[in-house]
């Protein structure tokens, strides 16, 4: 694997050959038509709706979208960590040439720790509350066949320093750490080894900007050295802008826009993505009233007729209230909006 | 008791003040060390004021909130609420009264809700305790009102859900809604918007400002999002390694930061529209809060550090009225031979 700058996004048109062994140029991960529903009183809530996503080795893909739109569910389904009432209702997740959806628990354990690390949104839930940081690191390393005490200790201290935590905290328990320290311990754990893919769900939301920046720069450096791919869920658009190669914008369980990072910031295409990029407040500009995107997030169990975004969309027309847009491919970007489909929305221009 | 009763008019002093508030933890078992999570903190929060508390991860912000919420006991120091020391609240009724008026929104929404109960149960229980005047009907409509305010819609559906049925950001807003339902005087909000997208975040920030403006509620707003602190807060406090290192009116602190840590922090605030500025991965030494000893705790990372910084712990000095920082170099105290603090010390390097 060459320690290269991120590869260009894989061509979206052709479906990857599932049976073929992974080659250096093939995708690390290929998510195909994946759908996940939660079964509840109000009927199924489709939190992931026919999502397609491919990651090349060394790629950094950011996933953004409203609170509750299905980002964590997507990551959980990729890592096969979903529990009932969640159910994969369709599609597959191909990782290292194997379909994760069909894997047994035993096959899965090997893959999960060797090939894939996960940094969950809730560091408190993911860490063992009754084990010290030292013990949790040692366990993880034991699972990888490393038992030599001095090696384990040295590596543990090294990764803690890397994330800016005083190694005295090796003997601390999770509740003795601050919110941001717990997140950094989780990241340090994911970096103990060199997986092929790291899934990170808002891993730095409790960190100050100084720590966050230097941590991200380090992650990028490691990524360049080791070549792992990253899926990074965040609400922080500047992290997306500065560190990702590609962005996936989700709305109500669907991918509504997918684009290389720069072009998205230069010109978001989907009306939701446009609203999202306009909304954030500035530290130095004039202090203007902030409006955000009007309206409420949709109820996933009761989606509107037509385009999911139509009740809140400033561009919506009658066609949007009747017809569900497809994910349209435009060069290296994809967008799910009738404005970009033949016929548009009654001739309105994007 | 008089202070912790909503009906009693406020005294002229601040709503809440701390004097020398300190909290240490023993860590590392028997042969352990003392961790100085918060040291000698003096802060005030006025009526109808939003005070943002920012600072390095691990600097003691959550510990401050937990001390103010009486979740932790101080190692030393005092908290005064409406002229009364909270340590005098001993009877259950007084404590309950204080907790209704000063609720806390916890940083980790994953551990602050009981997985065995619905959101409706959590809301109902809180309201029974803190709003005894409401009947069943009233509790229900109050619960729906605050959930709606927090953007959790439709509220009736949210009430029926269990915590694990909600996303991270949805859980976070449940905590905030619950605090609002108590009719608080001061909300201790520990990173209440960290898991929210910009649009919902703005909605919540607007709820915070209208609480202040219309219902005269004060907030301690702990955040890493400096832009949002600027947007809602009247004053900013900056912490580093257990010390309050700077405080002042929001625009002054953000535009004329005095403490070198504040300057570092602000210089790292990213602008998504601009290129990445920070390219160094050097975090510097982790701050030493375990057996820190005398001296400025930022000195290992400080570009301006001098001999005195390693010997004497700098104290907060006012540079201009209401704007103070604890730094031997940028705000030299009278002891160091500078002009009296109140006259507004010039900063070296300020044109
Ligand atoms: N166990 C569950 N049962 C029923 N519904 C669920 C369950 N878990 C999640 N949901 C619903 O599925 C939707 C997607 O949740 P998910 O956690 O994936 O959102 P998210 O995009 O990660 O949001 P956030 O940014 O707030 O973390 C939410 O609307 C949530 O209410
Ligand atoms: N219960 C505890 N026992 C031991 N140490 C603790 C405890 N609670 C907090 N600490 C320590 O106190 C220090 C301050 O923690 P605190 O949670 O207040 O930080 P914070 O400023 O809120 O950080 P963050 O921004 O990361 O949430 C940390 O070094 C932490 O390890
Ligand atoms: S399809 Fe219509 S409603 Fe949906 S985003 Fe496009 S313009 Fe808006
Ligand atoms: Mg989530
Ligand atoms: Mg905290």
JSON list of N, CA, C and O and ligand atoms in Angstrom, two decimals, chain A residues 177-180 182 206, chain B residues 57-63 66 107 190-191 222 224, ligand 5:
[
{"chain": "A", "resi": 177, "resn": "UNK", "atom": "N", "xyz": [-12.28, 10.92, 33.83]},
{"chain": "A", "resi": 177, "resn": "UNK", "atom": "CA", "xyz": [-11.77, 11.73, 32.72]},
{"chain": "A", "resi": 177, "resn": "UNK", "atom": "C", "xyz": [-12.83, 12.73, 32.29]},
{"chain": "A", "resi": 177, "resn": "UNK", "atom": "O", "xyz": [-14.02, 12.49, 32.44]},
{"chain": "A", "resi": 178, "resn": "UNK", "atom": "N", "xyz": [-12.38, 13.83, 31.72]},
{"chain": "A", "resi": 178, "resn": "UNK", "atom": "CA", "xyz": [-13.33, 14.80, 31.19]},
{"chain": "A", "resi": 178, "resn": "UNK", "atom": "C", "xyz": [-13.91, 14.26, 29.88]},
{"chain": "A", "resi": 178, "resn": "UNK", "atom": "O", "xyz": [-13.39, 13.29, 29.31]},
{"chain": "A", "resi": 179, "resn": "UNK", "atom": "N", "xyz": [-14.99, 14.91, 29.40]},
{"chain": "A", "resi": 179, "resn": "UNK", "atom": "CA", "xyz": [-15.65, 14.46, 28.17]},
{"chain": "A", "resi": 179, "resn": "UNK", "atom": "C", "xyz": [-14.67, 14.35, 27.00]},
{"chain": "A", "resi": 179, "resn": "UNK", "atom": "O", "xyz": [-14.63, 13.36, 26.28]},
{"chain": "A", "resi": 180, "resn": "UNK", "atom": "N", "xyz": [-13.89, 15.40, 26.81]},
{"chain": "A", "resi": 180, "resn": "UNK", "atom": "CA", "xyz": [-12.95, 15.42, 25.71]},
{"chain": "A", "resi": 180, "resn": "UNK", "atom": "C", "xyz": [-11.81, 14.42, 25.89]},
{"chain": "A", "resi": 180, "resn": "UNK", "atom": "O", "xyz": [-11.27, 13.89, 24.92]},
{"chain": "A", "resi": 182, "resn": "UNK", "atom": "N", "xyz": [-12.15, 11.51, 27.36]},
{"chain": "A", "resi": 182, "resn": "UNK", "atom": "CA", "xyz": [-12.71, 10.19, 27.01]},
{"chain": "A", "resi": 182, "resn": "UNK", "atom": "C", "xyz": [-12.71, 10.00, 25.50]},
{"chain": "A", "resi": 182, "resn": "UNK", "atom": "O", "xyz": [-12.38, 8.94, 25.00]},
{"chain": "A", "resi": 206, "resn": "UNK", "atom": "N", "xyz": [-16.21, 17.02, 21.76]},
{"chain": "A", "resi": 206, "resn": "UNK", "atom": "CA", "xyz": [-15.98, 17.55, 23.11]},
{"chain": "A", "resi": 206, "resn": "UNK", "atom": "C", "xyz": [-14.58, 18.14, 23.25]},
{"chain": "A", "resi": 206, "resn": "UNK", "atom": "O", "xyz": [-14.11, 18.34, 24.36]},
{"chain": "B", "resi": 57, "resn": "UNK", "atom": "N", "xyz": [-9.83, 21.30, 26.75]},
{"chain": "B", "resi": 57, "resn": "UNK", "atom": "CA", "xyz": [-10.44, 20.05, 27.21]},
{"chain": "B", "resi": 57, "resn": "UNK", "atom": "C", "xyz": [-9.70, 19.55, 28.43]},
{"chain": "B", "resi": 57, "resn": "UNK", "atom": "O", "xyz": [-8.49, 19.45, 28.43]},
{"chain": "B", "resi": 58, "resn": "UNK", "atom": "N", "xyz": [-10.44, 19.28, 29.51]},
{"chain": "B", "resi": 58, "resn": "UNK", "atom": "CA", "xyz": [-9.82, 18.82, 30.74]},
{"chain": "B", "resi": 58, "resn": "UNK", "atom": "C", "xyz": [-9.42, 19.94, 31.68]},
{"chain": "B", "resi": 58, "resn": "UNK", "atom": "O", "xyz": [-8.79, 19.72, 32.71]},
{"chain": "B", "resi": 59, "resn": "UNK", "atom": "N", "xyz": [-9.83, 21.18, 31.36]},
{"chain": "B", "resi": 59, "resn": "UNK", "atom": "CA", "xyz": [-9.40, 22.31, 32.19]},
{"chain": "B", "resi": 59, "resn": "UNK", "atom": "C", "xyz": [-10.27, 22.50, 33.42]},
{"chain": "B", "resi": 59, "resn": "UNK", "atom": "O", "xyz": [-9.98, 23.34, 34.26]},
{"chain": "B", "resi": 60, "resn": "UNK", "atom": "N", "xyz": [-11.37, 21.77, 33.53]},
{"chain": "B", "resi": 60, "resn": "UNK", "atom": "CA", "xyz": [-12.18, 21.86, 34.74]},
{"chain": "B", "resi": 60, "resn": "UNK", "atom": "C", "xyz": [-13.56, 22.47, 34.55]},
{"chain": "B", "resi": 60, "resn": "UNK", "atom": "O", "xyz": [-14.25, 22.74, 35.54]},
{"chain": "B", "resi": 61, "resn": "UNK", "atom": "N", "xyz": [-13.99, 22.65, 33.32]},
{"chain": "B", "resi": 61, "resn": "UNK", "atom": "CA", "xyz": [-15.28, 23.30, 33.08]},
{"chain": "B", "resi": 61, "resn": "UNK", "atom": "C", "xyz": [-16.45, 22.48, 33.62]},
{"chain": "B", "resi": 61, "resn": "UNK", "atom": "O", "xyz": [-17.31, 23.02, 34.32]},
{"chain": "B", "resi": 62, "resn": "UNK", "atom": "N", "xyz": [-16.46, 21.20, 33.31]},
{"chain": "B", "resi": 62, "resn": "UNK", "atom": "CA", "xyz": [-17.57, 20.37, 33.81]},
{"chain": "B", "resi": 62, "resn": "UNK", "atom": "C", "xyz": [-17.52, 20.28, 35.32]},
{"chain": "B", "resi": 62, "resn": "UNK", "atom": "O", "xyz": [-18.56, 20.22, 35.98]},
{"chain": "B", "resi": 63, "resn": "UNK", "atom": "N", "xyz": [-16.32, 20.25, 35.86]},
{"chain": "B", "resi": 63, "resn": "UNK", "atom": "CA", "xyz": [-16.20, 20.20, 37.32]},
{"chain": "B", "resi": 63, "resn": "UNK", "atom": "C", "xyz": [-16.80, 21.46, 37.94]},
{"chain": "B", "resi": 63, "resn": "UNK", "atom": "O", "xyz": [-17.50, 21.38, 38.95]},
{"chain": "B", "resi": 66, "resn": "UNK", "atom": "N", "xyz": [-20.51, 21.07, 37.85]},
{"chain": "B", "resi": 66, "resn": "UNK", "atom": "CA", "xyz": [-20.96, 20.08, 38.84]},
{"chain": "B", "resi": 66, "resn": "UNK", "atom": "C", "xyz": [-20.86, 20.63, 40.26]},
{"chain": "B", "resi": 66, "resn": "UNK", "atom": "O", "xyz": [-21.69, 20.28, 41.11]},
{"chain": "B", "resi": 107, "resn": "UNK", "atom": "N", "xyz": [-23.04, 16.99, 30.20]},
{"chain": "B", "resi": 107, "resn": "UNK", "atom": "CA", "xyz": [-22.31, 16.95, 28.94]},
{"chain": "B", "resi": 107, "resn": "UNK", "atom": "C", "xyz": [-22.58, 15.67, 28.16]},
{"chain": "B", "resi": 107, "resn": "UNK", "atom": "O", "xyz": [-22.70, 15.69, 26.95]},
{"chain": "B", "resi": 190, "resn": "UNK", "atom": "N", "xyz": [-23.85, 22.28, 30.14]},
{"chain": "B", "resi": 190, "resn": "UNK", "atom": "CA", "xyz": [-22.51, 21.78, 29.82]},
{"chain": "B", "resi": 190, "resn": "UNK", "atom": "C", "xyz": [-22.50, 21.22, 28.40]},
{"chain": "B", "resi": 190, "resn": "UNK", "atom": "O", "xyz": [-22.99, 20.11, 28.16]},
{"chain": "B", "resi": 191, "resn": "UNK", "atom": "N", "xyz": [-21.99, 21.99, 27.48]},
{"chain": "B", "resi": 191, "resn": "UNK", "atom": "CA", "xyz": [-21.94, 21.58, 26.07]},
{"chain": "B", "resi": 191, "resn": "UNK", "atom": "C", "xyz": [-23.30, 21.14, 25.55]},
{"chain": "B", "resi": 191, "resn": "UNK", "atom": "O", "xyz": [-23.44, 20.04, 25.01]},
{"chain": "B", "resi": 222, "resn": "UNK", "atom": "N", "xyz": [-21.32, 26.31, 28.76]},
{"chain": "B", "resi": 222, "resn": "UNK", "atom": "CA", "xyz": [-20.00, 25.71, 28.53]},
{"chain": "B", "resi": 222, "resn": "UNK", "atom": "C", "xyz": [-19.94, 25.24, 27.09]},
{"chain": "B", "resi": 222, "resn": "UNK", "atom": "O", "xyz": [-20.84, 24.52, 26.63]},
{"chain": "B", "resi": 224, "resn": "UNK", "atom": "N", "xyz": [-17.27, 24.55, 23.31]},
{"chain": "B", "resi": 224, "resn": "UNK", "atom": "CA", "xyz": [-16.05, 24.65, 22.53]},
{"chain": "B", "resi": 224, "resn": "UNK", "atom": "C", "xyz": [-16.31, 25.44, 21.26]},
{"chain": "B", "resi": 224, "resn": "UNK", "atom": "O", "xyz": [-15.40, 25.66, 20.47]},
{"chain": "C", "resi": 5, "resn": "LIG", "atom": "MG1", "xyz": [-16.52, 18.76, 30.25]}
]
